[in-house]
XYZ file of C-alpha atoms in Angstrom:
695
model
C -21.517 30.617 27.149
C -19.890 27.161 27.037
C -16.760 26.641 29.129
C -13.852 25.248 27.049
C -12.611 21.831 28.108
C -9.111 21.887 29.617
C -7.005 18.838 28.778
C -4.624 17.481 31.382
C -0.948 16.731 30.705
C -0.210 13.111 29.794
C 2.766 11.070 30.893
C 4.936 8.925 28.617
C 2.859 6.419 26.578
C -0.432 7.512 28.114
C -3.457 7.982 25.845
C -7.033 9.161 26.312
C -10.072 7.049 25.437
C -13.532 8.456 24.738
C -16.918 6.997 25.664
C -20.156 8.497 24.341
C -22.888 8.915 26.963
C -26.462 7.881 26.293
C -28.815 10.785 25.547
C -31.850 11.596 23.439
C -31.377 12.875 19.854
C -32.431 16.363 20.928
C -29.790 16.610 23.673
C -26.242 17.912 23.107
C -23.600 15.237 22.548
C -21.753 14.365 25.763
C -18.918 11.959 26.501
C -16.275 11.054 29.045
C -12.505 10.749 28.826
C -10.311 8.315 30.739
C -6.533 7.949 30.613
C -4.679 4.639 30.259
C -1.111 3.647 29.540
C -0.816 2.125 26.079
C 1.583 -0.793 25.511
C 3.880 -0.286 22.538
C 3.182 -2.749 19.790
C 6.608 -4.416 19.835
C 6.481 -4.958 23.610
C 5.653 -8.665 23.202
C 7.172 -9.625 26.553
C 5.126 -7.340 28.792
C 3.530 -10.393 30.416
C 6.876 -11.125 32.078
C 6.644 -7.875 33.973
C 3.056 -8.011 35.226
C 4.202 -8.350 38.819
C 6.198 -5.138 38.728
C 4.162 -3.110 36.255
C 1.698 -0.733 37.877
C -0.192 -0.426 34.584
C -0.643 -4.143 34.032
C -4.425 -3.886 34.005
C -4.277 -1.294 31.213
C -2.136 -3.653 29.164
C -4.330 -6.629 29.924
C -7.435 -4.695 28.836
C -5.817 -3.657 25.536
C -4.267 -7.011 24.691
C -7.125 -9.388 25.468
C -9.194 -10.402 22.470
C -12.479 -11.138 24.256
C -15.480 -9.124 23.108
C -15.727 -7.050 26.305
C -12.064 -6.017 26.265
C -10.109 -3.513 24.222
C -11.088 -0.274 22.548
C -12.107 0.736 19.036
C -10.500 3.433 16.886
C -12.087 5.720 14.311
C -10.640 6.358 10.861
C -12.342 9.286 9.127
C -11.720 12.668 7.528
C -12.334 15.966 9.257
C -14.169 17.309 6.229
C -15.314 20.914 6.014
C -14.187 23.052 8.922
C -16.710 25.806 8.225
C -19.412 24.201 10.380
C -18.757 23.122 13.983
C -20.837 21.522 16.727
C -20.301 21.450 20.506
C -19.248 18.262 22.281
C -19.326 18.258 26.074
C -16.433 16.337 27.638
C -16.095 15.081 31.210
C -12.774 13.885 32.610
C -13.139 10.916 34.966
C -10.903 8.289 36.516
C -10.751 4.690 35.295
C -11.824 1.637 37.237
C -11.575 -2.055 36.352
C -14.221 -4.658 37.073
C -13.256 -8.224 36.150
C -10.523 -6.758 33.992
C -12.942 -4.596 31.955
C -12.453 -0.832 31.798
C -15.135 1.511 33.171
C -15.368 5.127 34.201
C -15.732 5.687 37.937
C -18.443 8.254 37.176
C -16.820 10.994 39.251
C -16.362 14.065 37.069
C -13.049 15.803 37.813
C -13.348 18.395 35.080
C -15.769 19.206 32.265
C -16.078 21.600 29.385
C -16.836 21.834 25.671
C -14.814 21.371 22.470
C -15.902 22.018 18.882
C -16.074 19.160 16.390
C -16.713 19.255 12.647
C -19.742 18.035 10.735
C -18.376 14.654 9.616
C -17.444 13.584 13.153
C -20.687 14.995 14.540
C -22.699 12.879 12.083
C -20.762 9.759 13.092
C -21.261 10.354 16.835
C -24.984 10.893 16.282
C -25.156 7.492 14.620
C -23.251 5.907 17.521
C -25.721 7.473 19.946
C -28.641 6.137 17.905
C -27.107 2.629 18.067
C -26.550 2.881 21.880
C -22.829 2.330 21.342
C -21.074 1.828 24.712
C -17.476 0.915 23.927
C -14.445 3.111 24.492
C -13.129 4.539 21.234
C -10.055 6.527 20.235
C -10.778 9.557 18.020
C -7.959 11.982 17.198
C -10.038 15.191 17.292
C -11.212 14.308 20.809
C -8.363 12.325 22.356
C -5.554 14.674 21.274
C -5.486 18.284 22.410
C -5.490 19.913 18.989
C -4.445 23.263 20.455
C -1.314 21.971 22.184
C 1.794 21.194 20.103
C 3.396 19.411 23.059
C 0.424 17.064 23.320
C 0.531 16.398 19.573
C 4.293 15.780 19.687
C 3.650 13.116 22.326
C 0.522 11.522 20.856
C 1.233 11.417 17.108
C 4.144 8.934 17.456
C 1.804 6.641 19.442
C -0.849 6.550 16.717
C 0.680 3.584 14.917
C 0.447 1.565 18.149
C -3.052 2.840 18.894
C -4.356 1.541 15.559
C -2.337 -1.660 15.685
C -3.853 -2.626 19.018
C -7.432 -1.415 18.419
C -10.037 -4.169 18.732
C -11.818 -2.778 15.671
C -11.095 0.154 13.370
C -14.283 1.850 12.216
C -13.921 3.506 8.791
C -16.436 6.309 8.411
C -16.910 7.456 4.810
C -19.627 9.938 5.755
C -23.336 10.322 5.191
C -24.863 8.745 2.101
C -27.777 9.033 -0.281
C -30.213 6.137 -0.572
C -28.602 4.921 -3.799
C -25.123 5.094 -2.206
C -26.314 3.045 0.763
C -27.816 0.557 -1.683
C -24.512 0.467 -3.586
C -22.473 -0.272 -0.457
C -24.905 -2.974 0.631
C -24.747 -4.563 -2.846
C -20.962 -4.977 -2.862
C -20.980 -8.540 -1.424
C -23.486 -9.812 -4.028
C -21.793 -7.940 -6.886
C -18.436 -9.390 -5.863
C -19.887 -12.895 -5.873
C -21.350 -12.454 -9.366
C -18.168 -10.882 -10.702
C -16.132 -13.783 -9.288
C -18.385 -16.262 -11.103
C -17.473 -14.702 -14.460
C -13.751 -14.352 -13.810
C -12.820 -16.355 -16.906
C -12.935 -14.743 -20.391
C -14.753 -13.167 -21.994
C -14.480 -10.298 -19.520
C -17.122 -7.661 -19.059
C -17.320 -4.960 -21.724
C -19.046 -1.688 -20.846
C -19.844 -1.161 -24.543
C -21.695 -4.502 -24.702
C -24.539 -4.529 -22.129
C -25.194 -8.207 -22.865
C -21.941 -9.142 -21.097
C -23.490 -7.713 -17.932
C -27.037 -8.984 -18.414
C -25.916 -12.543 -19.130
C -24.204 -12.611 -15.708
C -27.232 -11.176 -13.866
C -25.335 -7.934 -13.274
C -26.819 -4.438 -13.514
C -26.353 -3.025 -17.028
C -23.651 -0.351 -17.446
C -26.265 2.425 -17.434
C -27.651 1.361 -14.057
C -27.226 4.090 -11.393
C -25.698 1.577 -8.977
C -22.388 1.776 -10.882
C -22.332 5.578 -10.678
C -23.070 5.365 -6.944
C -20.202 2.909 -6.487
C -17.908 5.323 -8.304
C -19.056 8.129 -6.019
C -18.325 5.979 -2.960
C -14.854 5.129 -4.261
C -14.230 8.844 -4.781
C -14.870 9.754 -1.133
C -12.207 11.916 0.471
C -11.307 9.159 2.969
C -9.435 7.306 0.232
C -7.236 10.315 -0.544
C -6.129 11.255 2.981
C -2.700 10.366 4.339
C -3.760 9.766 7.948
C -6.416 7.294 6.850
C -3.770 5.389 4.890
C -1.689 5.069 8.060
C -4.704 3.966 10.042
C -5.709 1.394 7.422
C -2.217 -0.024 6.981
C -1.505 -0.459 10.681
C -4.592 -2.200 12.025
C -4.126 -5.908 12.650
C -7.561 -6.933 13.898
C -11.011 -6.379 12.411
C -12.240 -3.308 10.562
C -15.558 -2.214 9.137
C -16.502 0.379 6.516
C -19.508 2.583 7.367
C -21.386 4.927 5.053
C -24.740 6.264 6.171
C -26.705 3.385 7.713
C -24.842 0.637 5.859
C -21.601 -1.172 6.629
C -19.368 -3.880 5.156
C -16.092 -5.417 6.271
C -12.763 -4.170 4.935
C -12.053 -7.661 3.605
C -15.260 -7.515 1.544
C -14.250 -4.161 0.088
C -10.807 -5.558 -0.812
C -12.382 -8.506 -2.644
C -14.621 -6.127 -4.580
C -11.699 -3.921 -5.633
C -9.673 -6.948 -6.697
C -12.364 -8.391 -8.950
C -13.309 -4.986 -10.403
C -9.653 -4.479 -11.320
C -9.521 -7.966 -12.822
C -12.418 -7.083 -15.138
C -10.816 -3.679 -15.886
C -13.994 -1.801 -15.038
C -12.745 -0.118 -11.869
C -11.843 3.313 -13.280
C -14.890 3.257 -15.527
C -17.175 3.774 -12.517
C -15.343 6.878 -11.279
C -16.642 10.396 -11.974
C -14.980 12.171 -14.896
C -13.403 14.685 -12.510
C -11.286 11.953 -10.862
C -7.828 11.793 -12.420
C -6.626 8.202 -12.683
C -3.015 8.975 -13.669
C -1.960 11.714 -11.273
C -3.535 13.586 -8.408
C -5.237 12.379 -5.239
C -5.840 8.636 -5.291
C -9.272 7.043 -5.641
C -10.731 4.143 -3.695
C -9.559 1.425 -6.064
C -5.966 2.611 -5.893
C -6.155 3.360 -2.167
C -7.396 -0.109 -1.182
C -4.724 -1.751 -3.346
C -2.083 0.530 -1.835
C -3.163 -0.347 1.707
C -2.821 -4.059 1.051
C 0.548 -3.603 -0.673
C 1.811 -1.528 2.246
C 0.667 -4.146 4.727
C 2.782 -6.675 2.862
C 5.753 -4.290 2.888
C 5.516 -3.851 6.646
C 6.633 -7.387 7.395
C 9.672 -7.117 5.115
C 11.022 -3.835 6.457
C 10.994 -3.902 10.246
C 7.298 -3.090 10.539
C 7.643 0.137 8.613
C 7.645 1.346 5.027
C 10.757 2.086 3.003
C 11.478 5.715 2.126
C 10.834 5.212 -1.598
C 7.408 3.711 -0.881
C 6.577 6.570 1.473
C 7.530 9.192 -1.113
C 5.254 7.692 -3.751
C 2.446 7.406 -1.216
C 2.656 10.985 0.036
C 2.535 12.537 -3.441
C -0.936 11.070 -3.999
C -2.413 11.887 -0.591
C -3.767 14.983 1.161
C -4.253 16.252 4.715
C -6.171 19.065 6.402
C -2.974 20.347 7.990
C -0.246 20.420 5.282
C 2.479 19.522 7.783
C 0.629 16.304 8.620
C 1.717 14.891 5.269
C 5.203 14.571 6.744
C 4.122 13.574 10.252
C 1.926 10.867 8.773
C 4.941 9.479 6.928
C 7.057 9.534 10.070
C 4.467 7.337 11.759
C 4.850 4.765 8.959
C 8.647 4.706 8.998
C 10.666 1.809 10.341
C 11.896 2.089 13.924
C 15.453 2.543 12.627
C 14.474 5.402 10.329
C 12.390 7.165 12.972
C 15.308 7.160 15.385
C 17.373 9.113 12.839
C 14.952 11.963 12.112
C 13.019 14.256 14.429
C 10.626 16.956 13.241
C 8.813 19.280 15.643
C 5.117 19.888 14.947
C 5.538 23.535 15.986
C 7.863 24.266 13.045
C 6.513 26.177 10.027
C 5.218 23.926 7.251
C 8.034 24.941 4.901
C 10.649 23.935 7.458
C 8.905 20.622 8.136
C 9.000 19.840 4.408
C 12.649 20.865 4.181
C 13.662 18.699 7.154
C 12.046 15.612 5.680
C 13.326 16.341 2.147
C 16.872 16.814 3.482
C 16.776 13.500 5.307
C 15.303 11.736 2.292
C 17.712 13.035 -0.328
C 20.710 11.928 1.741
C 19.346 8.470 2.523
C 17.432 7.349 -0.574
C 18.957 7.896 -4.008
C 17.323 5.052 -5.963
C 13.893 6.707 -5.878
C 15.351 10.180 -6.282
C 13.535 13.087 -4.615
C 14.505 15.410 -7.486
C 12.259 13.385 -9.792
C 9.212 14.157 -7.623
C 9.191 17.960 -7.486
C 6.339 18.790 -9.872
C 3.160 20.037 -8.196
C -0.113 21.747 -9.018
C 0.656 24.622 -6.632
C 3.739 25.684 -4.721
C 4.100 27.110 -1.231
C 6.125 30.283 -0.787
C 9.323 29.843 1.190
C 10.209 26.388 -0.129
C 13.544 25.936 -1.899
C 13.040 25.191 -5.592
C 14.335 21.612 -5.237
C 12.036 20.664 -2.343
C 8.651 19.138 -3.269
C 5.491 20.810 -2.049
C 4.125 17.704 -0.376
C 0.713 19.345 0.068
C 0.134 19.483 -3.703
C -0.176 16.401 -5.963
C 2.343 15.860 -8.735
C 1.327 17.073 -12.173
C 3.466 14.578 -14.088
C 4.293 10.892 -13.882
C 7.941 10.668 -12.701
C 10.369 9.615 -15.416
C 12.568 7.504 -13.143
C 10.467 5.718 -10.563
C 10.173 2.242 -9.131
C 6.416 2.764 -9.242
C 5.431 2.754 -12.902
C 2.070 2.276 -14.581
C 0.266 1.716 -11.290
C 2.566 -1.079 -10.105
C 5.916 -1.524 -8.393
C 8.687 -2.697 -10.691
C 10.750 -5.716 -9.792
C 14.424 -5.265 -8.932
C 15.362 -6.623 -12.358
C 13.019 -4.245 -14.171
C 14.101 -1.236 -12.123
C 17.758 -1.987 -12.845
C 17.106 -1.060 -16.499
C 15.742 2.377 -15.553
C 17.494 5.623 -16.410
C 20.951 6.280 -14.925
C 22.102 9.519 -16.493
C 24.297 10.393 -13.505
C 25.746 7.058 -12.388
C 26.754 3.531 -13.345
C 26.049 0.341 -11.409
C 29.763 -0.203 -10.796
C 33.117 1.442 -11.218
C 34.143 5.073 -10.906
C 30.637 6.490 -11.261
C 28.840 4.027 -8.968
C 26.876 5.394 -6.015
C 29.223 5.486 -3.004
C 28.188 2.921 -0.398
C 29.871 3.061 2.982
C 28.154 0.580 5.301
C 25.067 -1.501 5.943
C 21.994 -0.347 7.801
C 20.889 -2.945 10.341
C 17.219 -3.527 11.049
C 16.348 -5.458 14.217
C 13.484 -7.857 14.691
C 12.487 -9.281 18.114
C 12.196 -13.053 18.048
C 9.259 -14.710 19.751
C 11.396 -17.341 21.467
C 14.224 -14.938 22.425
C 12.801 -11.416 22.882
C 16.185 -9.802 23.393
C 17.904 -11.348 20.382
C 17.779 -9.996 16.840
C 18.061 -10.973 13.228
C 19.393 -8.530 10.664
C 17.818 -7.016 7.563
C 20.496 -5.124 5.674
C 20.170 -2.224 3.274
C 23.002 -0.139 1.889
C 23.426 3.519 2.783
C 25.630 6.134 1.231
C 28.988 7.698 1.922
C 27.966 11.292 2.554
C 31.619 12.367 2.645
C 32.113 11.532 -1.034
C 33.085 14.777 -2.819
C 30.398 14.333 -5.491
C 27.554 13.475 -3.137
C 24.753 16.020 -2.687
C 25.308 18.316 0.280
C 22.461 20.104 2.105
C 22.978 23.488 3.776
C 20.545 23.513 6.711
C 20.761 27.276 7.234
C 20.193 28.449 3.652
C 18.144 25.352 2.614
C 20.320 25.104 -0.510
C 21.818 22.070 -2.269
C 25.444 21.905 -3.345
C 25.733 19.384 -6.175
C 28.304 18.055 -8.617
C 27.112 17.814 -12.179
C 27.665 18.274 -15.884
C 26.242 20.985 -18.141
C 25.227 19.078 -21.258
C 23.157 21.600 -23.215
C 21.048 24.785 -23.425
C 17.365 24.999 -24.354
C 16.784 26.825 -27.654
C 13.150 25.983 -28.538
C 10.157 25.114 -26.328
C 6.666 23.890 -27.242
C 4.318 24.148 -24.284
C 2.186 21.082 -23.399
C -1.277 20.573 -24.808
C -4.238 20.600 -22.427
C -6.015 17.933 -24.464
C -4.402 14.838 -22.968
C -7.391 13.574 -20.991
C -6.207 10.390 -19.328
C -9.416 8.428 -19.754
C -10.120 7.650 -23.393
C -13.888 7.396 -22.961
C -13.827 11.119 -22.163
C -12.069 12.164 -25.377
C -13.804 14.450 -27.851
C -13.144 15.651 -31.399
C -11.679 18.812 -29.915
C -9.224 16.723 -27.857
C -8.066 14.820 -30.903
C -7.572 17.907 -33.035
C -5.439 19.543 -30.336
C -3.368 16.378 -29.807
C -2.674 15.977 -33.511
C -1.761 19.657 -33.866
C 0.621 19.457 -30.887
C 2.206 16.271 -32.196
C 2.644 17.795 -35.659
C 4.372 20.859 -34.187
C 6.688 18.728 -32.030
C 7.523 16.369 -34.899
C 8.365 19.326 -37.131
C 10.750 20.703 -34.498
C 12.337 17.271 -34.071
C 12.858 16.837 -37.815
C 14.383 20.288 -38.069
C 16.650 19.775 -35.038
C 17.766 16.262 -36.023
C 17.906 17.141 -39.751
C 15.927 14.093 -40.921
C 13.842 15.819 -43.585
C 10.354 14.329 -43.816
C 11.324 11.048 -42.172
C 10.096 10.295 -38.661
C 13.240 10.027 -36.507
C 13.241 7.171 -34.015
C 14.527 9.660 -31.445
C 11.187 11.463 -31.688
C 8.849 8.619 -30.840
C 11.280 7.433 -28.166
C 11.202 10.898 -26.632
C 7.420 11.287 -26.504
C 7.144 7.880 -24.792
C 10.207 8.476 -22.553
C 11.897 5.428 -24.141
C 9.565 3.177 -22.159
C 8.360 0.905 -24.992
C 9.750 -2.548 -25.506
C 9.223 -5.638 -27.667
C 9.774 -9.359 -27.213
C 13.534 -8.917 -27.465
C 13.523 -6.655 -24.401
C 12.150 -9.178 -21.902
C 13.127 -8.491 -18.320
C 13.451 -4.767 -18.854
C 11.128 -1.790 -18.863
C 13.315 0.744 -20.679
C 14.852 0.242 -24.105
C 18.433 1.366 -23.523
C 19.824 -0.303 -26.637
C 17.077 0.803 -29.040
C 15.888 -2.687 -29.922
C 12.178 -1.872 -29.992
C 10.793 -0.317 -33.186
C 7.478 1.441 -32.734
C 7.576 3.705 -35.773
C 4.789 1.736 -37.457
C 2.754 1.781 -34.231
C 3.157 5.560 -34.065
C 1.997 5.983 -37.669
C -0.941 3.597 -37.100
C -1.986 5.682 -34.117
C -1.906 8.929 -36.101
C -3.962 7.367 -38.871
C -6.474 6.058 -36.359
C -6.872 9.459 -34.690
C -7.239 11.162 -38.084
C -10.056 8.802 -38.999
C -11.892 9.336 -35.720
C -12.379 13.083 -36.070
C -14.926 13.008 -38.945
C -17.174 10.714 -36.877
C -17.903 13.593 -34.500
C -20.082 16.322 -35.911
C -19.572 18.788 -33.059
C -16.508 19.778 -31.020
C -18.421 19.029 -27.824
C -19.228 15.453 -28.830
C -18.511 12.977 -26.041
C -18.667 9.614 -27.823
C -15.807 7.383 -26.751
C -13.315 6.249 -29.405
C -13.523 2.583 -30.348
C -10.079 1.207 -29.567
C -10.931 -2.229 -30.943
C -9.321 -1.393 -34.289
C -6.042 -0.334 -32.709
C -3.271 -2.922 -32.658
C -1.556 -3.766 -29.383
C 1.543 -1.827 -30.430
C -0.389 1.363 -31.188
C -2.392 0.991 -27.972
C 0.798 0.642 -25.918
C 2.240 3.660 -27.696
C -0.883 5.707 -26.924
C -0.772 4.762 -23.234
C 2.891 5.733 -22.833
C 2.424 8.896 -24.899
C -0.359 10.084 -22.587
C 1.533 9.035 -19.461
C 4.782 10.846 -20.165
C 3.886 13.916 -22.260
C 0.972 15.116 -20.149
C 1.869 18.475 -18.578
C 5.350 18.353 -20.135
C 6.942 20.684 -22.678
C 8.748 19.449 -25.766
C 12.097 21.144 -26.392
C 15.163 21.285 -28.608
C 18.711 22.209 -27.579
C 21.677 24.094 -28.949
C 23.618 20.876 -29.612
C 20.870 19.299 -31.695
C 19.055 17.218 -29.077
C 15.352 16.873 -28.329
C 13.566 16.091 -25.081
C 10.572 16.566 -22.801
C 10.703 18.507 -19.560
C 8.682 20.530 -17.042
C 5.844 22.740 -18.199
C 7.807 25.751 -16.944
C 10.834 25.096 -19.179
C 12.073 28.250 -20.949
C 14.501 29.088 -23.739
C 17.953 29.630 -22.212
C 17.541 27.087 -19.398
C 20.406 24.699 -18.674
C 20.148 20.949 -19.181
C 22.324 19.310 -16.546
C 23.146 15.869 -15.226
C 23.575 15.695 -11.441
C 26.032 13.075 -10.258
C 24.341 9.960 -8.762
C 20.872 11.083 -9.951
C 18.908 9.147 -12.619
C 17.872 11.729 -15.235
C 18.973 15.068 -16.646
C 17.363 18.124 -15.033
C 16.351 21.584 -16.190
C 17.928 24.378 -14.130
C 17.765 28.158 -14.488
C 20.731 30.340 -13.606
C 19.894 33.126 -11.142
C 23.165 34.951 -10.462
C 25.429 32.751 -8.356
C 22.781 30.074 -7.749
C 20.318 28.048 -9.805
C 16.587 27.449 -9.618
C 15.554 23.845 -9.975
C 12.852 23.501 -12.667
C 12.464 19.719 -12.857
C 13.398 16.389 -14.411
C 13.804 15.877 -18.146
C 14.108 13.170 -20.764
C 16.878 14.046 -23.261
C 17.377 11.609 -26.104
C 20.872 10.126 -26.046
C 21.658 11.299 -22.504
C 19.725 8.884 -20.275
C 22.225 6.063 -19.688
C 25.507 7.629 -18.555
C 26.584 9.149 -21.862
C 27.403 12.464 -20.161
C 29.746 10.660 -17.752
C 31.494 8.999 -20.682
C 31.950 12.426 -22.268
C 33.499 13.703 -19.022
C 35.956 10.784 -19.073
C 36.769 11.612 -22.712
C 37.353 15.286 -21.909
C 34.416 16.462 -24.037
C 32.401 17.748 -21.063
C 33.514 19.068 -17.682
C 32.208 18.259 -14.233
C 31.511 21.260 -12.006
C 29.809 22.227 -8.742
C 26.770 24.472 -8.464
C 24.335 25.626 -5.782
C 20.589 25.066 -6.137
C 18.470 27.489 -4.118
């Protein structure tokens, strides 16, 4: 029986490095561990202390850029945990020869740990290649059974990846066609770059591919590329952190093939330019909500890298929230710990979460910190999820489950980040930009940046934070995990139409059955709107604004993304869309037909309407209220629910009274209540502000 390996206790800033030993393919995998002290990334002046620093040689080995120096780091996913393989570890002491790290070969302790299939496959390939470098791998270099070790090592991971000589991205084993697809990316990118100018590629016209010497749309290479870009690596939170933080070289491995990260980025960029990126993905991959795919993940990594240099080498809270809701992790609590590793130094010093806490408490601790420190990208607009963990308060997102809806009030809209000017036109149901109802700011947060010429001096990056003592500001009860909020009851739900399941996000996957369900749902909702608003047979503008969340605009609305003043008129676009969908149905002879609709006959207005309609009504109920309003809200909305505005929050929300407290159901769009109208009615004495508790 194998003897378990016993990890030793590490001192402050120490890390373990792994080196795979040479052996034949039939022998068990064996490797050694050595311990070094890792220099923190911002310690740019460590050279000044070489005379007094007993770990200078560790620092010198890590920092030098010569080929023989430094260590590599692995970025991968654990994969299935059902199958494990033994890895024999030997603890040895380090020795330096000409500044290069070696093991002294004297085994102080040895034993066996279990590793999962994906890592086992990677190590077998390293052994086959006679790989000799030291490498950092989380499953090996962190004692996964010791919370104290994880508490010490996880905060160091950002520095470990920043200083790695090379980050190796392991996507997993591959079929022959997948290896061929990865190897073809450089040549495909070159050909796609050559045809950057219009006309762009059209998957319905094979000649646009053939004329550029590209594989035709039916070629299996495109399906294989889609399968590669759907690998689980692109959807994991830890791999995002690892990809964002590296500053040196990186390579992407899949099976026997490899390409550079820069090559993959160029491929994603040109595929997106030609608008054929999502086309390659399997039908099961959701491109609106859910775990992100490779095209989105690569773009997100590059965007986050840019954000790092503008926010004290960390990501802002609003960026982190939008990232986490599209990522996954083997251990649910790691979704929060991964975010902590990406925070700015200032933010990290203000929040501490213990890895030994239950998952629900970890989520609550992060949610509490977030909701009190970031109100622009409001946490309450990110609570929808496919599943929900027991023990979480109703207002706290289940970070382990992707969102089921596109948030109504978000800086990140339509796959891009809105500019400050665009975001300023977003919903503000519970506040104004100035005056009595403005968010209460109390001071400036100061971010510090070391200067190369004066390491101990700083420059300031300022961002406002909130006056938590303001009587209307959200209060968090740490013991009960409840929120105490000020708000306004604006209405009660009287009618609810549950969402249709036909809103497939990718139009080339629509069928006659989809269209029939969509038209039936729309007809039912329109009938309720006409009855509620008393417009007879006319189509009320409030209806088409509601089913697109008021997000359409025309040339008169330049510089904004939301149509607060009702200048855009899309009634004709809505009617054109209905006519178009009606005409499509007869072209399919069977409900299971899979022919894609030809959108060429749709005008730009109708196409924009269709995109927004899908984006904002998917997984949302349509409702009417007692006071004659209409809106869209969470799938779980019920008759009798309250519609409330919460002070300093951007949208109305659906809440359900449960005795002395309320359950939080989710965000809502309510026509005529999105831009501070409820606050005006409070000032006029029509409505009353009150305080409630959300459990």
